[in-house]
Coordinates of C-alpha atoms (C1' of nucleotides) in Angstrom, one line a residue:
Chain A
M19 CA 121.5 104.6 84.5
A20 CA 122.0 102.8 81.2
R21 CA 124.3 99.9 81.7
S22 CA 125.7 97.3 79.4
T23 CA 124.8 94.3 81.5
L24 CA 123.2 93.6 84.8
T25 CA 125.3 91.9 87.5
R26 CA 124.3 89.8 90.5
D27 CA 126.4 92.2 92.6
E28 CA 124.6 95.2 91.3
V29 CA 121.3 93.6 92.2
L30 CA 122.5 93.0 95.7
D31 CA 123.9 96.5 96.1
A32 CA 120.7 98.1 95.0
A33 CA 118.7 95.7 97.3
A34 CA 120.9 96.5 100.3
S35 CA 120.5 100.2 99.7
L36 CA 116.7 99.9 99.7
V37 CA 116.7 97.8 102.8
K38 CA 119.1 100.1 104.7
Q39 CA 117.0 103.1 104.0
H40 CA 113.5 101.8 104.4
G41 CA 113.6 98.3 105.8
P42 CA 112.9 94.9 104.1
A43 CA 109.2 95.6 103.6
A44 CA 110.2 98.3 101.1
L45 CA 112.2 95.8 99.1
T46 CA 109.8 95.0 96.3
M47 CA 110.9 93.2 93.1
R48 CA 109.2 95.9 91.0
K49 CA 110.7 98.8 92.9
L50 CA 114.1 97.1 92.7
A51 CA 113.7 96.7 89.0
A52 CA 112.8 100.3 88.6
E53 CA 115.8 101.3 90.6
L54 CA 118.0 99.2 88.3
G55 CA 116.3 100.2 85.1
T56 CA 115.6 96.7 84.1
A57 CA 112.6 94.4 83.7
V58 CA 111.3 92.8 86.9
T59 CA 112.0 89.4 85.5
S60 CA 115.7 90.0 84.9
I61 CA 116.3 90.1 88.6
Y62 CA 115.0 86.5 88.8
W63 CA 117.6 85.4 86.4
H64 CA 120.4 86.7 88.7
V65 CA 119.1 85.9 92.2
G66 CA 116.4 83.3 91.8
N67 CA 113.6 84.9 93.8
R68 CA 113.0 87.4 96.6
E69 CA 113.6 85.0 99.4
S70 CA 117.1 84.0 98.2
L71 CA 117.9 87.7 97.5
L72 CA 117.2 88.5 101.1
D73 CA 119.3 85.4 102.1
A74 CA 122.2 86.8 100.1
L75 CA 121.9 90.2 101.8
V76 CA 121.9 88.5 105.2
Q77 CA 124.9 86.3 104.3
R78 CA 126.8 89.5 103.3
T79 CA 126.0 91.2 106.6
V80 CA 127.2 88.2 108.6
E81 CA 130.5 88.3 106.8
E82 CA 130.9 92.0 107.3
M83 CA 130.2 91.8 111.0
G84 CA 132.5 88.8 111.4
A85 CA 135.4 90.8 109.9
I86 CA 135.3 93.6 112.6
L87 CA 137.0 91.5 115.2
P88 CA 140.6 90.6 114.3
Q89 CA 141.0 86.8 114.2
A90 CA 143.3 85.7 117.0
P91 CA 143.2 81.9 117.0
T92 CA 147.0 81.4 116.9
G93 CA 147.9 83.8 119.8
G94 CA 148.6 87.5 120.1
T95 CA 146.6 90.0 122.1
P96 CA 144.4 91.9 119.8
L97 CA 142.3 93.7 122.3
A98 CA 142.6 96.5 124.7
G99 CA 142.6 96.0 128.5
R100 CA 145.0 94.8 131.1
T101 CA 143.2 91.8 132.4
P102 CA 141.2 89.1 130.5
A103 CA 138.1 90.4 132.1
D104 CA 138.7 93.9 130.8
R105 CA 139.4 92.5 127.3
I106 CA 136.2 90.5 127.4
L107 CA 134.4 93.7 128.2
S108 CA 136.1 95.3 125.3
V109 CA 134.8 92.6 122.9
A110 CA 131.4 93.1 124.3
R111 CA 131.5 96.9 123.8
T112 CA 132.8 96.6 120.2
L113 CA 130.1 94.2 119.2
R114 CA 127.4 96.4 120.7
R115 CA 128.6 99.5 118.9
E116 CA 128.9 97.8 115.5
L117 CA 125.5 96.2 115.6
R118 CA 123.8 99.5 116.3
E119 CA 124.9 100.9 113.0
R120 CA 123.0 98.4 110.8
P121 CA 119.6 98.0 112.4
H122 CA 117.5 96.7 109.5
L123 CA 120.1 94.3 108.2
I124 CA 120.9 93.0 111.7
A125 CA 117.2 92.5 112.2
M126 CA 117.1 90.3 109.2
V127 CA 120.0 88.3 110.5
H128 CA 118.1 87.8 113.7
E129 CA 115.0 86.7 111.9
R130 CA 116.9 84.1 110.0
G131 CA 118.5 82.7 113.2
L132 CA 122.0 83.7 112.1
T133 CA 122.9 85.9 115.0
E134 CA 125.0 83.2 116.7
R135 CA 126.7 82.4 113.5
M136 CA 127.6 86.1 113.2
F137 CA 129.3 85.9 116.5
L138 CA 131.6 83.0 115.9
P139 CA 134.7 85.3 115.4
A140 CA 133.9 86.9 118.7
Q141 CA 133.7 83.4 120.2
Q142 CA 137.3 82.8 119.2
A143 CA 138.4 86.0 120.9
L144 CA 136.5 84.9 124.0
V145 CA 138.2 81.5 124.0
H146 CA 141.6 83.3 123.9
E147 CA 140.7 85.5 126.9
V148 CA 139.1 82.8 129.0
H149 CA 142.2 80.7 128.4
A150 CA 144.4 83.5 129.4
A151 CA 142.4 83.7 132.7
G152 CA 143.5 80.2 133.4
L153 CA 140.3 78.2 132.5
R154 CA 140.8 74.9 130.7
G155 CA 138.7 72.3 129.0
A156 CA 135.0 71.9 129.5
R157 CA 134.9 74.6 132.1
A158 CA 136.4 77.1 129.7
A159 CA 133.9 76.1 127.1
D160 CA 131.0 76.6 129.4
A161 CA 132.4 80.1 130.4
V162 CA 132.8 81.1 126.7
R163 CA 129.3 80.0 125.8
A164 CA 127.8 81.6 128.9
I165 CA 129.5 84.9 128.1
Q166 CA 128.6 84.7 124.4
F167 CA 125.0 84.0 125.2
Q168 CA 124.8 86.9 127.6
I169 CA 126.3 89.4 125.2
V170 CA 124.2 88.3 122.3
G171 CA 121.1 88.0 124.5
F172 CA 121.6 91.5 125.9
L173 CA 121.8 92.9 122.4
L174 CA 118.6 91.1 121.4
V175 CA 116.8 92.4 124.4
E176 CA 118.0 95.9 123.7
R177 CA 116.8 95.8 120.2
N178 CA 113.5 94.5 121.4
R179 CA 113.2 97.4 123.8
E180 CA 114.0 100.0 121.2
R181 CA 111.2 98.9 118.9
A182 CA 108.7 98.7 121.7
P183 CA 105.7 101.0 121.3
A184 CA 104.3 102.9 124.3
Q185 CA 103.9 100.4 127.1
S186 CA 101.0 99.9 129.4
P187 CA 101.6 99.8 132.2
A188 CA 105.0 101.4 131.9
E189 CA 107.6 100.5 134.4
S190 CA 107.1 104.0 135.8
E191 CA 103.5 103.3 136.7
L192 CA 104.1 99.8 137.8
W193 CA 106.7 100.9 140.2
D194 CA 105.2 104.0 141.7
P195 CA 106.1 104.2 145.4
A196 CA 102.7 102.7 146.5
A197 CA 103.6 99.4 144.9
A198 CA 106.7 98.9 147.1
P199 CA 106.2 100.9 150.3
H200 CA 108.9 98.9 152.0
D201 CA 111.7 100.1 149.7
P202 CA 110.9 103.4 148.0
A203 CA 114.4 103.8 146.7
L204 CA 114.1 100.6 144.8
A205 CA 110.7 101.6 143.4
R206 CA 112.2 104.9 142.3
A207 CA 115.1 103.2 140.6
L208 CA 112.9 100.8 138.7
A209 CA 110.5 103.7 137.7
R210 CA 113.5 105.4 136.0
P211 CA 114.3 104.2 132.5
A212 CA 117.2 101.7 132.4
D213 CA 120.6 102.9 131.2
P214 CA 121.4 100.1 128.8
E215 CA 125.1 100.8 128.4
R216 CA 125.6 100.8 132.1
L217 CA 123.5 97.8 132.7
F218 CA 125.3 95.9 129.9
L219 CA 128.7 96.5 131.4
L220 CA 127.5 95.8 134.9
S221 CA 125.9 92.5 133.8
V222 CA 128.8 91.3 131.8
R223 CA 131.2 92.2 134.5
A224 CA 129.2 90.3 137.1
L225 CA 128.9 87.2 135.0
V226 CA 132.6 87.2 134.0
T227 CA 133.6 87.7 137.6
A228 CA 131.7 84.7 138.7
L229 CA 132.8 82.5 135.8
L230 CA 136.5 83.3 136.1
A231 CA 136.6 83.0 139.9
P232 CA 138.4 80.0 141.2
P233 CA 135.9 77.1 141.7
A234 CA 134.5 77.3 145.2
S235 CA 134.7 74.1 147.4
A236 CA 130.9 74.2 147.5
A237 CA 129.1 76.6 145.3
P238 CA 126.4 78.6 147.2
G239 CA 122.9 77.9 146.2
A240 CA 123.9 74.9 144.0
G241 CA 120.9 73.0 145.1
R242 CA 121.2 70.0 142.8
Chain B
M6 CA 79.3 77.2 110.5
A7 CA 76.1 79.4 110.2
R8 CA 76.1 82.1 112.8
S9 CA 73.7 84.8 113.7
T10 CA 76.3 87.6 114.0
L11 CA 80.0 87.9 113.8
T12 CA 82.0 88.9 116.9
R13 CA 85.3 90.6 117.4
D14 CA 86.3 87.7 119.6
E15 CA 85.3 85.1 117.0
V16 CA 87.6 86.9 114.6
L17 CA 90.4 86.9 117.1
D18 CA 89.9 83.2 117.9
A19 CA 89.9 82.2 114.3
A20 CA 93.0 84.3 113.6
A21 CA 94.9 82.9 116.6
S22 CA 94.1 79.4 115.4
L23 CA 95.5 80.1 111.9
V24 CA 98.6 81.7 113.4
K25 CA 99.2 78.9 115.9
Q26 CA 99.0 76.3 113.2
H27 CA 100.8 77.8 110.3
G28 CA 102.4 81.1 111.5
P29 CA 101.5 84.7 110.8
A30 CA 102.2 84.5 107.1
A31 CA 99.3 82.1 106.7
L32 CA 97.0 84.7 108.2
T33 CA 95.3 86.1 105.1
M34 CA 92.2 88.3 105.3
R35 CA 90.6 86.1 102.6
K36 CA 91.5 82.8 104.3
L37 CA 90.2 84.2 107.6
A38 CA 87.0 85.2 106.0
A39 CA 86.6 81.8 104.4
E40 CA 87.2 80.2 107.8
L41 CA 84.6 82.4 109.4
G42 CA 82.1 82.0 106.5
T43 CA 81.8 85.8 106.0
A44 CA 82.8 88.3 103.4
V45 CA 86.4 89.6 103.7
T46 CA 85.2 93.1 104.3
S47 CA 83.2 92.2 107.4
I48 CA 86.4 91.5 109.2
Y49 CA 87.5 95.1 108.6
W50 CA 84.4 96.3 110.4
H51 CA 85.4 94.4 113.6
V52 CA 89.2 94.7 113.7
G53 CA 90.1 97.7 111.5
N54 CA 92.8 96.1 109.4
R55 CA 95.3 93.2 109.3
E56 CA 97.9 95.1 111.3
S57 CA 95.7 95.9 114.2
L58 CA 94.3 92.3 114.1
L59 CA 97.9 91.0 114.7
D60 CA 98.4 93.6 117.4
A61 CA 95.3 92.3 119.2
L62 CA 96.6 88.7 119.0
V63 CA 99.9 89.8 120.5
Q64 CA 98.2 91.8 123.2
R65 CA 96.3 88.7 124.2
T66 CA 99.5 86.6 124.3
V67 CA 101.2 89.1 126.5
E68 CA 98.3 88.9 128.9
E69 CA 98.2 85.1 129.0
M70 CA 102.0 84.9 129.6
G71 CA 101.8 87.5 132.3
A72 CA 99.2 85.4 134.1
I73 CA 101.4 82.4 134.6
L74 CA 103.4 83.9 137.4
P75 CA 101.4 84.5 140.5
Q76 CA 101.5 88.2 141.5
A77 CA 103.3 88.7 144.7
P78 CA 103.7 92.4 145.2
T79 CA 102.4 92.5 148.7
G80 CA 104.5 89.7 150.2
G81 CA 104.2 85.9 150.4
T82 CA 106.5 83.3 149.0
P83 CA 104.9 82.0 145.8
L84 CA 107.9 80.1 144.4
A85 CA 109.7 76.9 145.2
G86 CA 113.2 76.9 146.5
R87 CA 114.9 77.4 149.9
T88 CA 117.1 80.4 149.0
P89 CA 116.3 83.5 147.0
A90 CA 118.8 82.3 144.4
D91 CA 117.0 79.0 144.1
R92 CA 113.6 80.8 143.7
I93 CA 115.1 83.1 141.0
L94 CA 116.2 80.0 139.1
S95 CA 112.7 78.7 139.5
V96 CA 111.2 81.8 137.9
A97 CA 113.7 81.5 135.1
R98 CA 112.8 77.9 134.5
T99 CA 109.1 78.5 134.5
L100 CA 109.3 81.3 132.0
R101 CA 111.5 79.2 129.7
R102 CA 109.1 76.3 129.7
E103 CA 106.0 78.4 129.0
L104 CA 107.5 80.3 126.2
R105 CA 108.4 77.2 124.3
E106 CA 104.8 76.2 124.0
R107 CA 103.7 79.2 121.9
P108 CA 106.5 79.6 119.3
H109 CA 104.6 81.6 116.6
L110 CA 102.8 83.9 118.9
I111 CA 105.8 84.6 121.0
A112 CA 107.8 85.3 117.8
M113 CA 105.2 88.0 117.0
V114 CA 105.5 89.4 120.5
H115 CA 109.3 89.6 119.9
E116 CA 108.8 91.3 116.6
R117 CA 106.7 94.0 118.1
G118 CA 109.2 94.6 120.9
L119 CA 106.8 93.5 123.6
T120 CA 109.0 90.8 125.1
E121 CA 110.0 93.0 128.0
R122 CA 106.5 94.1 128.6
M123 CA 105.5 90.4 128.8
F124 CA 108.0 89.9 131.6
L125 CA 106.9 92.6 133.9
P126 CA 105.1 90.2 136.2
A127 CA 108.3 88.1 136.4
Q128 CA 110.1 91.4 137.3
Q129 CA 107.9 91.7 140.3
A130 CA 108.8 88.2 141.5
L131 CA 112.4 89.0 141.0
V132 CA 112.1 92.2 143.1
H133 CA 110.7 90.1 145.9
E134 CA 113.5 87.6 145.8
V135 CA 116.3 90.1 145.5
H136 CA 114.8 92.0 148.4
A137 CA 114.7 88.8 150.4
A138 CA 118.4 88.3 149.6
G139 CA 119.1 91.6 151.4
L140 CA 119.6 94.0 148.5
R141 CA 118.1 97.4 148.7
G142 CA 117.5 100.5 146.6
A143 CA 119.4 101.2 143.4
R144 CA 121.6 98.2 143.9
A145 CA 118.5 95.9 144.1
A146 CA 117.1 97.6 141.0
D147 CA 120.3 96.9 139.0
A148 CA 120.3 93.3 140.1
V149 CA 116.7 92.8 139.1
R150 CA 117.2 94.3 135.7
A151 CA 120.4 92.4 135.1
I152 CA 118.8 89.1 135.9
Q153 CA 115.7 90.0 133.8
F154 CA 117.8 91.0 130.8
Q155 CA 119.8 87.8 131.1
I156 CA 116.7 85.5 131.3
V157 CA 115.0 87.2 128.5
G158 CA 118.2 87.5 126.5
F159 CA 118.9 83.8 126.8
L160 CA 115.5 82.9 125.6
L161 CA 115.9 85.2 122.6
V162 CA 119.2 83.6 121.8
E163 CA 117.8 80.2 122.1
R164 CA 114.9 80.9 119.8
N165 CA 117.5 82.3 117.4
R166 CA 119.5 79.2 117.4
E167 CA 116.5 76.9 116.9
R168 CA 115.5 78.7 113.7
A169 CA 119.1 78.7 112.4
P170 CA 119.6 76.8 109.2
A171 CA 122.6 74.6 108.7
Q172 CA 125.6 76.7 109.6
S173 CA 128.9 77.1 107.8
P174 CA 131.3 76.8 109.3
A175 CA 129.6 74.9 112.0
E176 CA 131.1 75.1 115.5
S177 CA 132.2 71.6 115.1
E178 CA 134.3 72.5 112.1
L179 CA 135.6 75.7 113.6
W180 CA 136.7 73.9 116.7
D181 CA 138.3 70.9 115.3
P182 CA 141.4 70.1 117.4
A183 CA 143.8 71.7 114.9
A184 CA 142.3 75.1 115.7
A185 CA 143.2 75.0 119.4
P186 CA 146.2 72.6 119.8
H187 CA 147.0 74.0 123.2
D188 CA 143.7 72.8 124.7
P189 CA 142.1 69.9 122.9
A190 CA 139.6 69.3 125.6
L191 CA 138.3 72.9 125.2
A192 CA 138.1 72.4 121.4
R193 CA 136.2 69.1 121.9
A194 CA 133.7 70.8 124.2
L195 CA 133.0 73.6 121.9
A196 CA 132.6 71.2 118.9
R197 CA 129.8 69.5 120.8
P198 CA 126.4 71.1 120.5
A199 CA 125.5 73.2 123.5
D200 CA 123.0 71.9 126.1
P201 CA 120.8 75.0 126.4
E202 CA 119.0 73.9 129.6
R203 CA 122.3 73.3 131.4
L204 CA 123.9 76.4 130.1
F205 CA 120.8 78.5 131.0
L206 CA 120.9 77.3 134.6
L207 CA 124.7 77.6 134.8
S208 CA 124.6 81.2 133.5
V209 CA 121.7 82.4 135.7
R210 CA 123.3 80.8 138.7
A211 CA 126.6 82.5 138.0
L212 CA 125.1 85.9 137.5
V213 CA 122.9 85.7 140.5
T214 CA 125.8 84.5 142.7
A215 CA 127.8 87.6 141.7
L216 CA 124.9 90.0 142.1
L217 CA 123.8 88.8 145.4
A218 CA 127.3 88.5 146.9
P219 CA 128.1 91.1 149.5
P220 CA 129.8 94.1 147.8
A221 CA 133.6 93.6 147.7
S222 CA 135.8 96.3 149.1
A223 CA 137.3 96.5 145.6
A224 CA 135.7 94.6 142.8
P225 CA 138.3 92.6 140.8
G226 CA 138.6 93.7 137.3
A227 CA 136.6 96.9 137.8
G228 CA 139.0 98.9 135.7
R229 CA 137.2 102.3 135.6
Chain C
dA19 C1' 74.9 98.6 113.6
dC20 C1' 76.5 95.3 110.7
dC21 C1' 77.4 93.0 106.2
dT22 C1' 78.2 92.6 101.1
dG23 C1' 80.4 92.5 96.2
dA24 C1' 82.9 95.1 93.1
dA25 C1' 86.9 97.5 92.2
dC26 C1' 91.6 99.4 92.9
dA27 C1' 96.3 99.2 93.4
dC28 C1' 99.5 96.5 94.5
dC29 C1' 102.3 91.9 95.1
dG30 C1' 105.8 87.5 93.6
dT31 C1' 106.4 84.3 90.1
dT32 C1' 106.2 81.6 85.6
dC33 C1' 106.8 81.3 80.9
dA34 C1' 107.3 81.6 76.1
dA35 C1' 109.6 84.5 73.2
dG36 C1' 113.3 87.3 72.0
dT37 C1' 118.6 88.6 71.2
Chain D
dA12 C1' 123.8 83.7 78.4
dC13 C1' 120.8 87.2 79.4
dC14 C1' 116.6 90.0 79.0
dT15 C1' 111.7 91.0 77.9
dG16 C1' 106.4 91.7 78.4
dA17 C1' 102.3 89.4 79.2
dA18 C1' 99.7 86.7 82.2
dC19 C1' 98.5 84.3 86.6
dA20 C1' 97.2 83.9 91.1
dC21 C1' 97.4 86.1 94.7
dC22 C1' 97.4 90.2 98.3
dG23 C1' 95.2 94.4 101.6
dT24 C1' 92.0 98.0 101.5
dT25 C1' 88.2 101.3 100.1
dC26 C1' 83.6 102.3 99.1
dA27 C1' 79.0 102.7 97.8
dA28 C1' 75.2 100.1 98.5
dG29 C1' 72.4 97.1 101.0
dT30 C1' 69.6 95.4 105.5

DNA sequence: ACCTGAACACCGTTCAAGT
DNA sequence: ACCTGAACACCGTTCAAGT
């Protein structure tokens, strides 16, 4: 591993590799130096300190994820699906898939509060589709944000569930038939583990349907 | 601070106090020992190690948060609002408020993947309301889970945004009028910061409306 | 049953010194 | 401009020894 001179990019690459394999806790300045075959202190010259090294990794990840959705601010129809609602679902599915391939780095993006920033390109695609569905102005903006929050939120919940240890009480105990004698089918359904993919599509579809629907003369349940 | 004998609960109280004030990073075994006036190693006798100490704090928080919603598995109408939809919104609002008062501890709950566990009592309330709205069986279960995921997800997104550093590009730059010349009102709306409370209610209302609506003969946009 | 100090194996970071 | 080793001030944890 002899090398003429150390580069900031080499430091970032090695750090990313450590994080991808074993998570951020495994990223130690000393381990990293060993990996690079340099003195610990050389790293400081290139990246400042551990915290800004992690920041740089996160920054990189945000840019990579932003690039997966083709930019379409000036028109065009970059996504599959016949209706705007279908294409919104397609955006949602793409994001879901990509995120699941970089769990550690995405977790770090979350921890730094940059999840939303990472989704700005997706937001542009959503604007396009909501517009195509006929929404305009502030109402379109609300719809875009509601959909974006829902997609991102669902993914955050899902990540949360995956890292959950054994739960007590589990849903399966909580919802044994005795707990809901009046609707055993409901109890049985809640005792089964959720199917996230199905629930994801079902939820996004429901929200999109309501948001893209023509405004009712009086919205039901709009108490205030 | 002289004390006859150290208690596991005293350790937890002191630890919780440190975390509440300065976050989990400030919880050092040595600082904690100093706070308690004991040797560092005494703490190990009572709580095992740092990791299980943090686990215990999280466990406590989950129980506290679970207690804020009255249990209503056997009937009764514990929540304000005239319609089931209104009462679901009331659940959502309550959870949102309570979570915002314990930021550090809630963050630790998130990191351990226990957010969903924390919301099981709320799930029971949602079951009650969805049932009151006439949904049954698997369809009711899907609705409950979709609503639960949305509420939890929104809160996770919101937390994410709050911790976000200065963003580049900010939404306000991304959506300057030049970016969307065909709908300047939309661009202006997206350039303004989102109002989370409003968006939260709007989103939950939209989703609930769609989920509680009588099943359409053919759902629009249900492409597969 | 509970508490203690000493010791171990780690950390991130600073700094004066080298080339 | 870049790299180095030594040193500092921390960590969490173990363990033999005390009462």
